[in-house]
mmCIF file of C-alpha atoms in Angstrom:
data_model
loop_
_atom_site.group_PDB
_atom_site.id
_atom_site.type_symbol
_atom_site.label_atom_id
_atom_site.label_comp_id
_atom_site.label_asym_id
_atom_site.label_seq_id
_atom_site.Cartn_x
_atom_site.Cartn_y
_atom_site.Cartn_z
ATOM 1 C CA MET A 1 99.862 80.369 94.221
ATOM 2 C CA PRO A 2 100.549 78.256 97.445
ATOM 3 C CA SER A 3 103.886 76.297 97.539
ATOM 4 C CA ASP A 4 102.036 72.856 97.705
ATOM 5 C CA THR A 5 100.244 73.834 94.235
ATOM 6 C CA ARG A 6 101.528 71.178 91.708
ATOM 7 C CA ILE A 7 101.376 69.725 88.230
ATOM 8 C CA LEU A 8 98.474 67.068 88.039
ATOM 9 C CA ILE A 9 99.340 64.504 85.403
ATOM 10 C CA VAL A 10 96.165 62.261 84.320
ATOM 11 C CA ASP A 11 96.440 59.146 82.340
ATOM 12 C CA ASP A 12 94.703 55.517 82.948
ATOM 13 C CA HIS A 13 98.108 53.938 81.898
ATOM 14 C CA GLU A 14 100.512 53.820 84.855
ATOM 15 C CA ASP A 15 103.516 53.701 82.300
ATOM 16 C CA THR A 16 102.339 57.159 80.453
ATOM 17 C CA LEU A 17 101.862 58.207 84.217
ATOM 18 C CA TYR A 18 105.781 57.400 85.042
ATOM 19 C CA ALA A 19 107.174 58.580 81.560
ATOM 20 C CA LEU A 20 105.448 62.130 82.010
ATOM 21 C CA GLU A 21 106.564 62.439 85.587
ATOM 22 C CA SER A 22 110.115 61.441 84.672
ATOM 23 C CA ALA A 23 109.950 63.899 81.579
ATOM 24 C CA LEU A 24 109.063 66.774 84.142
ATOM 25 C CA ALA A 25 111.056 65.854 87.288
ATOM 26 C CA PRO A 26 114.036 68.125 85.958
ATOM 27 C CA LEU A 27 111.763 71.014 86.323
ATOM 28 C CA GLY A 28 111.409 70.682 90.117
ATOM 29 C CA TYR A 29 107.866 71.228 90.148
ATOM 30 C CA GLN A 30 105.638 69.167 92.751
ATOM 31 C CA LEU A 31 103.813 66.628 90.784
ATOM 32 C CA GLY A 32 100.524 64.759 91.210
ATOM 33 C CA ARG A 33 98.728 62.274 89.764
ATOM 34 C CA ALA A 34 95.575 60.522 88.787
ATOM 35 C CA THR A 35 94.102 57.733 87.062
ATOM 36 C CA SER A 36 90.772 58.829 86.086
ATOM 37 C CA GLY A 37 88.731 61.908 84.799
ATOM 38 C CA ASP A 38 86.703 61.358 88.143
ATOM 39 C CA GLU A 39 89.806 61.469 90.742
ATOM 40 C CA ALA A 40 91.192 64.584 88.088
ATOM 41 C CA LEU A 41 88.443 66.492 89.186
ATOM 42 C CA LYS A 42 88.247 65.446 92.761
ATOM 43 C CA GLN A 43 91.847 66.856 92.931
ATOM 44 C CA VAL A 44 91.150 69.721 91.067
ATOM 45 C CA LEU A 45 88.424 71.272 92.912
ATOM 46 C CA ARG A 46 90.253 70.518 96.473
ATOM 47 C CA GLY A 47 92.530 73.266 94.995
ATOM 48 C CA GLN A 48 96.564 73.458 94.492
ATOM 49 C CA VAL A 49 96.478 72.431 91.070
ATOM 50 C CA GLY A 50 98.256 75.049 88.956
ATOM 51 C CA LEU A 51 98.442 73.136 85.547
ATOM 52 C CA LEU A 52 96.832 69.920 84.404
ATOM 53 C CA LEU A 53 98.387 67.410 81.914
ATOM 54 C CA LEU A 54 95.092 65.418 80.796
ATOM 55 C CA ASP A 55 94.738 62.289 78.664
ATOM 56 C CA VAL A 56 91.825 62.773 76.137
ATOM 57 C CA ARG A 57 90.498 59.457 76.210
ATOM 58 C CA MET A 58 90.029 57.440 79.431
ATOM 59 C CA PRO A 59 87.282 55.083 80.575
ATOM 60 C CA GLY A 60 84.449 56.916 82.522
ATOM 61 C CA VAL A 61 85.028 60.535 82.543
ATOM 62 C CA SER A 62 87.008 61.560 79.523
ATOM 63 C CA GLY A 63 89.664 64.553 79.103
ATOM 64 C CA LEU A 64 87.152 66.568 77.390
ATOM 65 C CA GLU A 65 84.424 66.023 79.805
ATOM 66 C CA VAL A 66 86.951 66.937 82.860
ATOM 67 C CA VAL A 67 87.839 70.457 80.929
ATOM 68 C CA ARG A 68 83.918 71.092 80.037
ATOM 69 C CA TYR A 69 83.122 71.082 83.768
ATOM 70 C CA MET A 70 86.392 72.919 85.038
ATOM 71 C CA ARG A 71 85.189 75.680 82.860
ATOM 72 C CA ARG A 72 81.974 75.985 84.429
ATOM 73 C CA VAL A 73 83.220 76.467 88.099
ATOM 74 C CA GLU A 74 84.891 79.736 88.682
ATOM 75 C CA GLN A 75 88.049 78.117 91.050
ATOM 76 C CA THR A 76 89.027 76.221 88.084
ATOM 77 C CA GLN A 77 88.092 78.047 84.806
ATOM 78 C CA HIS A 78 91.369 79.564 84.473
ATOM 79 C CA ILE A 79 93.616 76.372 85.509
ATOM 80 C CA PRO A 80 96.049 75.384 82.338
ATOM 81 C CA VAL A 81 95.153 72.262 80.725
ATOM 82 C CA ILE A 82 97.390 70.654 78.133
ATOM 83 C CA LEU A 83 95.556 67.720 76.615
ATOM 84 C CA LEU A 84 97.633 64.542 75.631
ATOM 85 C CA THR A 85 96.262 62.275 72.745
ATOM 86 C CA GLY A 86 97.812 59.170 71.242
ATOM 87 C CA PHE A 87 95.243 58.927 68.348
ATOM 88 C CA GLY A 88 96.865 61.358 66.181
ATOM 89 C CA ALA A 89 95.655 64.925 64.828
ATOM 90 C CA ASP A 90 91.838 64.957 64.463
ATOM 91 C CA HIS A 91 90.072 67.994 63.328
ATOM 92 C CA GLU A 92 86.895 67.801 65.568
ATOM 93 C CA LEU A 93 88.979 67.017 68.737
ATOM 94 C CA THR A 94 91.061 69.809 68.130
ATOM 95 C CA THR A 95 88.429 72.323 67.497
ATOM 96 C CA THR A 96 86.268 70.911 70.512
ATOM 97 C CA ALA A 97 89.581 71.414 72.770
ATOM 98 C CA PHE A 98 90.658 74.734 71.601
ATOM 99 C CA GLY A 99 86.925 75.878 72.157
ATOM 100 C CA LEU A 100 87.092 74.798 75.584
ATOM 101 C CA GLY A 101 90.100 76.571 76.165
ATOM 102 C CA VAL A 102 92.708 74.254 76.257
ATOM 103 C CA ALA A 103 96.467 75.483 76.322
ATOM 104 C CA ASP A 104 97.781 72.719 73.731
ATOM 105 C CA LEU A 105 97.065 69.630 72.230
ATOM 106 C CA VAL A 106 99.983 67.285 72.264
ATOM 107 C CA MET A 107 100.572 64.000 70.790
ATOM 108 C CA LYS A 108 102.091 61.052 72.211
ATOM 109 C CA PRO A 109 104.910 59.855 72.315
ATOM 110 C CA VAL A 110 106.041 63.210 73.783
ATOM 111 C CA ASP A 111 108.921 65.133 73.300
ATOM 112 C CA PRO A 112 110.378 65.502 76.607
ATOM 113 C CA TRP A 113 111.989 68.743 76.076
ATOM 114 C CA ALA A 114 109.077 70.030 74.272
ATOM 115 C CA LEU A 115 106.669 69.154 77.029
ATOM 116 C CA ARG A 116 108.965 70.837 79.712
ATOM 117 C CA THR A 117 109.071 74.090 77.880
ATOM 118 C CA LYS A 118 105.294 74.138 77.607
ATOM 119 C CA VAL A 119 104.695 73.179 81.015
ATOM 120 C CA ARG A 120 107.343 75.653 82.518
ATOM 121 C CA TYR A 121 105.929 78.512 80.364
ATOM 122 C CA LEU A 122 102.365 77.515 81.373
ATOM 123 C CA TYR A 123 102.544 76.867 85.050
ATOM 124 C CA ASP A 124 104.747 80.014 85.541
ATOM 125 C CA ALA A 125 102.267 82.314 83.821
ATOM 126 C CA HIS A 126 99.740 80.451 85.882
ATOM 127 C CA ARG A 127 101.380 81.501 89.070
ATOM 128 C CA ARG A 128 101.947 85.264 87.953
ATOM 129 C CA HIS A 129 98.359 85.326 86.874
ATOM 130 C CA LEU A 130 97.377 84.166 90.283
ATOM 131 C CA ALA A 131 99.949 86.495 92.023
ATOM 132 C CA LEU A 132 98.578 89.621 90.272
ATOM 133 C CA GLU A 133 95.220 88.873 91.098
ATOM 134 C CA ARG A 134 96.156 88.536 94.807
ATOM 135 C CA GLU A 135 97.820 92.016 94.401
ATOM 136 C CA VAL A 136 94.746 93.669 92.747
ATOM 137 C CA ARG A 137 92.384 92.212 95.533
ATOM 138 C CA HIS A 138 94.720 93.696 98.198
ATOM 139 C CA LEU A 139 94.678 96.901 96.413
ATOM 140 C CA ARG A 140 90.871 97.156 96.123
ATOM 141 C CA SER A 141 90.636 96.248 100.052
ATOM 142 C CA LEU A 142 92.842 99.213 100.706
ATOM 143 C CA VAL A 143 91.048 101.365 98.476
ATOM 144 C CA GLY A 144 87.727 100.187 99.801
ATOM 145 C CA GLU A 145 89.322 100.937 103.462
ATOM 146 C CA HIS A 146 90.544 104.255 102.187
ATOM 147 C CA THR A 147 86.924 105.133 100.684
ATOM 148 C CA GLY A 148 85.046 103.434 103.026
ATOM 149 C CA THR A 149 86.397 106.351 105.547
ATOM 150 C CA ALA A 150 84.578 108.978 103.798
ATOM 151 C CA ALA A 151 81.453 108.743 106.306
ATOM 152 C CA HIS A 152 83.791 109.976 109.002
ATOM 153 C CA PRO A 153 86.331 112.177 106.918
ATOM 154 C CA ARG A 154 89.861 112.450 108.230
ATOM 155 C CA PRO A 155 91.112 116.351 108.461
ATOM 156 C CA GLY A 156 92.931 117.541 105.363
ATOM 157 C CA LEU A 157 96.387 117.061 105.240
ATOM 158 C CA PRO A 158 98.740 119.596 105.177
ATOM 159 C CA HIS A 159 101.025 120.272 102.146
ATOM 160 C CA PRO A 160 104.793 119.938 102.839
ATOM 161 C CA ASP A 161 104.911 123.728 101.355
ATOM 162 C CA ALA A 162 103.185 125.931 103.657
ATOM 163 C CA ARG A 163 102.278 128.312 101.057
ATOM 164 C CA VAL A 164 99.755 125.620 99.815
ATOM 165 C CA PRO A 165 96.393 125.678 101.396
ATOM 166 C CA THR A 166 95.300 122.588 103.470
ATOM 167 C CA GLN A 167 93.290 119.893 101.665
ATOM 168 C CA ARG A 168 89.616 119.498 101.345
ATOM 169 C CA PRO A 169 89.009 116.882 103.720
ATOM 170 C CA VAL A 170 87.560 113.706 101.910
ATOM 171 C CA GLY A 171 83.817 114.217 101.156
ATOM 172 C CA ALA A 172 83.481 117.748 101.942
ATOM 173 C CA HIS A 173 81.626 120.267 99.771
ATOM 174 C CA ALA A 174 82.407 123.755 99.404
ATOM 175 C CA GLY A 175 79.419 124.669 100.937
ATOM 176 C CA GLU A 176 80.500 123.053 104.160
ATOM 177 C CA LEU A 177 84.143 124.603 103.935
ATOM 178 C CA GLU A 178 82.463 128.112 103.456
ATOM 179 C CA LYS A 179 80.390 127.491 106.697
ATOM 180 C CA ASP A 180 84.057 126.543 108.527
ATOM 181 C CA ARG A 181 85.049 129.875 107.378
ATOM 182 C CA THR A 182 82.240 131.854 109.002
#
């Protein structure tokens, strides 16, 4: 994950944004803010968002609508989301949120220590996940380069022990080797 990746905090109330920023500041992560679902979607689609703290009920595009859209777009579907609500536990909201793959649903007012713990875990896990994806892509490209050279096989590599016969070139068949011996 790039170093400019940040945690995006989304709420339509300025005082809530300030409180959440204050709670997360000790973690030392880069924080961003948005005051609407539309603004949040624009920032998420631009990239560099590694975690989203998202109010459920906002004018215009709700938090759930933001998550629904994010889950349909490949580049954003794996970004962890913590939904925030000040309206208490609601079975329908909980079912819908977790059905969309939300990492957690947190009730306001938020316990700063608990929020920092959840954010640290989810953000770091997402960063590790992206690093592993990059490593897998890199390894696949190396394997592709290696196997892509089968059209032009390299000569067999000698074994360090001279008593072991030379390895068969990549793509060589037993019949081809027999022709070489005759």
